[in-house]
Amino acid sequence: MARDYDELASALLGRYGRLDGLLHNAGLLGTLSPIEYYDVPTWCRVLHVNVTAAFALTRVLLPALKKSPDASVVFTASSVGRRGRAYWGAYAVSKFALEGLAQVLSDELEGITPVRVNTLNPGRARTAMRRQAYPAEDVAAVPPPEALTTAYIALLGPAGRGVTGGAFDAQPPAASSAAPASASPDSSARSSS
């Protein structure tokens, strides 16, 4: 509910006075299915969780982010949101939408506020969502999520200062992936300094 978002923003501002970072990492896979047969309620739920909730939360927290001298918003991306693949349906579309939301927000805020906005594709991670998408994959060959936090911390913290509008990868893209790679923050982002 919209009221819940407003209450969260009010409580956060009341307690801390500002917000230095916002990481959107919640996500729902939905089903892997051809578009022709994709379940409409599942489609709507995936888009709501992956895009609409991120938009709504960002919108209500922007005043708190603007009070910070160096705030960062990071949206968790995916290779299927940079180059679509068959059967990834609502999940891929939602990740494309997050890339677009991040680009629009970054462009709107650049030069008028210290809030920087980027996306980060963590790549392969040993999560329940990954297991759902790749049930036969050797789990031992996939890094645990905690091994991928360095890139998030870099974008959220002082190392990412001045970097906005970027689309980054925490790991090199897989050989079979056609997703573009970003080796370092300065390779695909604008400097906001």
Tab-separated table of C-alpha atoms in Angstrom:
chain	number	residue	atom	x	y	z
A	1	MET	CA	0.000	0.000	0.000
A	2	ALA	CA	1.152	3.538	-0.754
A	3	ARG	CA	0.533	4.513	2.865
A	4	ASP	CA	3.097	1.907	4.007
A	5	TYR	CA	5.790	3.487	1.825
A	6	ASP	CA	4.954	6.952	3.170
A	7	GLU	CA	5.073	5.708	6.775
A	8	LEU	CA	8.477	4.105	6.171
A	9	ALA	CA	9.873	7.329	4.699
A	10	SER	CA	8.475	9.391	7.555
A	11	ALA	CA	9.885	7.034	10.205
A	12	LEU	CA	13.295	6.946	8.518
A	13	LEU	CA	13.530	10.730	8.257
A	14	GLY	CA	12.280	11.118	11.822
A	15	ARG	CA	14.868	8.728	13.227
A	16	TYR	CA	17.938	9.413	11.065
A	17	GLY	CA	17.287	12.741	9.316
A	18	ARG	CA	18.658	11.473	6.006
A	19	LEU	CA	19.386	8.360	3.952
A	20	ASP	CA	22.865	7.711	2.561
A	21	GLY	CA	22.141	4.647	0.451
A	22	LEU	CA	19.329	2.614	-1.016
A	23	LEU	CA	19.874	-0.849	-2.478
A	24	HIS	CA	17.060	-2.472	-4.430
A	25	ASN	CA	17.801	-6.187	-4.295
A	26	ALA	CA	14.381	-7.787	-3.835
A	27	GLY	CA	13.284	-9.809	-6.815
A	28	LEU	CA	10.859	-12.426	-8.011
A	29	LEU	CA	11.663	-14.805	-10.874
A	30	GLY	CA	8.141	-15.824	-11.792
A	31	THR	CA	8.092	-18.628	-14.324
A	32	LEU	CA	10.306	-19.464	-17.273
A	33	SER	CA	7.781	-19.720	-20.064
A	34	PRO	CA	7.099	-18.568	-23.618
A	35	ILE	CA	5.327	-15.193	-23.701
A	36	GLU	CA	2.462	-16.859	-25.556
A	37	TYR	CA	1.663	-18.972	-22.480
A	38	TYR	CA	2.803	-16.678	-19.685
A	39	ASP	CA	0.325	-16.487	-16.809
A	40	VAL	CA	-0.990	-12.901	-16.617
A	41	PRO	CA	-1.357	-12.721	-12.795
A	42	THR	CA	2.224	-14.023	-12.410
A	43	TRP	CA	3.423	-11.419	-14.931
A	44	CYS	CA	1.743	-8.623	-12.964
A	45	ARG	CA	3.126	-9.855	-9.636
A	46	VAL	CA	6.710	-10.058	-10.978
A	47	LEU	CA	6.513	-6.544	-12.436
A	48	HIS	CA	5.040	-5.222	-9.201
A	49	VAL	CA	7.718	-6.749	-6.966
A	50	ASN	CA	10.662	-6.080	-9.297
A	51	VAL	CA	9.785	-2.651	-10.715
A	52	THR	CA	6.781	-0.917	-9.181
A	53	ALA	CA	7.889	-1.488	-5.585
A	54	ALA	CA	11.400	-0.220	-6.397
A	55	PHE	CA	9.932	2.874	-8.062
A	56	ALA	CA	7.536	3.577	-5.173
A	57	LEU	CA	10.189	3.121	-2.491
A	58	THR	CA	12.695	5.281	-4.357
A	59	ARG	CA	10.089	7.977	-4.911
A	60	VAL	CA	9.142	8.294	-1.233
A	61	LEU	CA	12.770	8.082	-0.059
A	62	LEU	CA	14.162	10.711	-2.456
A	63	PRO	CA	13.660	13.544	0.060
A	64	ALA	CA	15.736	11.603	2.629
A	65	LEU	CA	18.383	10.764	0.016
A	66	LYS	CA	18.623	14.423	-1.030
A	67	LYS	CA	19.459	15.379	2.569
A	68	SER	CA	22.649	13.307	2.384
A	69	PRO	CA	25.860	14.925	1.127
A	70	ASP	CA	26.690	11.750	-0.853
A	71	ALA	CA	23.731	9.420	-1.396
A	72	SER	CA	23.610	6.401	-3.694
A	73	VAL	CA	20.797	4.343	-5.172
A	74	VAL	CA	21.723	0.946	-6.606
A	75	PHE	CA	19.282	-1.251	-8.516
A	76	THR	CA	20.155	-4.942	-8.837
A	77	ALA	CA	20.266	-5.754	-12.542
A	78	SER	CA	20.529	-8.953	-14.577
A	79	SER	CA	22.125	-9.961	-17.855
A	80	VAL	CA	18.646	-10.872	-19.152
A	81	GLY	CA	17.639	-7.256	-18.539
A	82	ARG	CA	20.400	-6.023	-20.816
A	83	ARG	CA	19.892	-8.542	-23.604
A	84	GLY	CA	16.625	-10.450	-23.626
A	85	ARG	CA	16.546	-14.218	-23.768
A	86	ALA	CA	13.715	-16.545	-24.686
A	87	TYR	CA	11.494	-17.776	-21.850
A	88	TRP	CA	12.681	-15.281	-19.241
A	89	GLY	CA	9.412	-13.336	-19.663
A	90	ALA	CA	8.378	-10.993	-16.880
A	91	TYR	CA	11.699	-11.264	-15.050
A	92	ALA	CA	13.690	-10.063	-18.067
A	93	VAL	CA	11.183	-7.325	-18.850
A	94	SER	CA	11.262	-6.145	-15.233
A	95	LYS	CA	15.063	-5.956	-15.299
A	96	PHE	CA	14.964	-3.959	-18.556
A	97	ALA	CA	12.516	-1.628	-16.803
A	98	LEU	CA	14.880	-1.200	-13.830
A	99	GLU	CA	17.711	-0.260	-16.202
A	100	GLY	CA	15.424	2.363	-17.735
A	101	LEU	CA	14.246	3.637	-14.358
A	102	ALA	CA	17.847	4.019	-13.211
A	103	GLN	CA	18.827	5.890	-16.395
A	104	VAL	CA	15.868	8.280	-16.159
A	105	LEU	CA	16.383	8.921	-12.446
A	106	SER	CA	20.130	9.431	-12.848
A	107	ASP	CA	19.567	11.929	-15.653
A	108	GLU	CA	16.908	13.793	-13.660
A	109	LEU	CA	19.108	14.093	-10.558
A	110	GLU	CA	22.508	14.737	-12.145
A	111	GLY	CA	23.824	18.207	-11.498
A	112	ILE	CA	21.014	19.235	-9.135
A	113	THR	CA	21.524	16.819	-6.255
A	114	PRO	CA	24.343	14.663	-4.889
A	115	VAL	CA	22.239	11.505	-5.313
A	116	ARG	CA	23.900	9.062	-7.706
A	117	VAL	CA	22.069	6.188	-9.390
A	118	ASN	CA	23.535	2.998	-10.890
A	119	THR	CA	22.658	-0.601	-11.674
A	120	LEU	CA	24.707	-3.637	-10.748
A	121	ASN	CA	24.378	-7.099	-12.229
A	122	PRO	CA	25.708	-9.462	-9.544
A	123	GLY	CA	25.971	-12.342	-12.007
A	124	ARG	CA	25.767	-15.940	-10.881
A	125	ALA	CA	25.035	-16.311	-7.163
A	126	ARG	CA	24.091	-19.283	-5.027
A	127	THR	CA	20.509	-18.225	-4.264
A	128	ALA	CA	17.111	-19.893	-4.217
A	129	MET	CA	16.149	-17.866	-7.300
A	130	ARG	CA	19.190	-19.133	-9.210
A	131	ARG	CA	18.348	-22.707	-8.184
A	132	GLN	CA	14.800	-22.202	-9.463
A	133	ALA	CA	16.094	-20.979	-12.839
A	134	TYR	CA	18.911	-23.540	-13.141
A	135	PRO	CA	17.867	-26.645	-11.170
A	136	ALA	CA	20.573	-28.907	-12.666
A	137	GLU	CA	23.472	-26.510	-12.101
A	138	ASP	CA	26.331	-27.598	-9.829
A	139	VAL	CA	25.727	-25.416	-6.773
A	140	ALA	CA	29.345	-25.721	-5.655
A	141	ALA	CA	30.459	-23.972	-8.865
A	142	VAL	CA	28.376	-20.872	-8.114
A	143	PRO	CA	29.690	-18.176	-5.742
A	144	PRO	CA	27.765	-17.508	-2.531
A	145	PRO	CA	26.006	-14.119	-2.370
A	146	GLU	CA	28.389	-12.792	0.284
A	147	ALA	CA	31.258	-13.155	-2.201
A	148	LEU	CA	29.607	-10.503	-4.377
A	149	THR	CA	29.104	-7.705	-1.858
A	150	THR	CA	32.280	-5.775	-2.690
A	151	ALA	CA	30.822	-4.256	-5.860
A	152	TYR	CA	27.645	-3.175	-4.050
A	153	ILE	CA	29.671	-1.589	-1.249
A	154	ALA	CA	31.852	0.214	-3.790
A	155	LEU	CA	28.833	1.755	-5.542
A	156	LEU	CA	27.069	2.631	-2.295
A	157	GLY	CA	30.122	4.006	-0.509
A	158	PRO	CA	32.900	6.541	-1.032
A	159	ALA	CA	34.553	4.500	-3.813
A	160	GLY	CA	31.515	5.241	-5.986
A	161	ARG	CA	31.523	8.959	-5.272
A	162	GLY	CA	30.856	10.910	-8.445
A	163	VAL	CA	29.752	7.849	-10.431
A	164	THR	CA	26.205	7.939	-11.762
A	165	GLY	CA	24.260	6.546	-14.701
A	166	GLY	CA	26.325	3.363	-14.895
A	167	ALA	CA	25.421	-0.256	-15.577
A	168	PHE	CA	28.000	-2.511	-13.923
A	169	ASP	CA	28.763	-6.200	-13.560
A	170	ALA	CA	30.081	-7.687	-10.302
A	171	GLN	CA	31.566	-10.636	-12.222
A	172	PRO	CA	32.838	-11.018	-15.758
A	173	PRO	CA	29.953	-12.064	-18.005
A	174	ALA	CA	29.656	-15.783	-18.678
A	175	ALA	CA	31.086	-16.930	-22.012
A	176	SER	CA	27.607	-17.750	-23.292
A	177	SER	CA	26.153	-14.412	-22.211
A	178	ALA	CA	25.785	-11.618	-24.712
A	179	ALA	CA	25.434	-8.985	-21.976
A	180	PRO	CA	27.753	-5.989	-22.178
A	181	ALA	CA	30.492	-5.856	-19.568
A	182	SER	CA	31.651	-2.931	-17.500
A	183	ALA	CA	35.076	-3.490	-16.051
A	184	SER	CA	35.123	-0.508	-13.734
A	185	PRO	CA	32.784	2.259	-12.628
A	186	ASP	CA	34.442	4.863	-14.844
A	187	SER	CA	34.000	2.784	-18.003
A	188	SER	CA	30.252	3.180	-18.464
A	189	ALA	CA	29.069	5.865	-16.097
A	190	ARG	CA	28.985	9.598	-16.120
A	191	SER	CA	30.925	11.471	-13.526
A	192	SER	CA	28.698	13.691	-11.454
A	193	SER	CA	31.544	15.712	-10.006
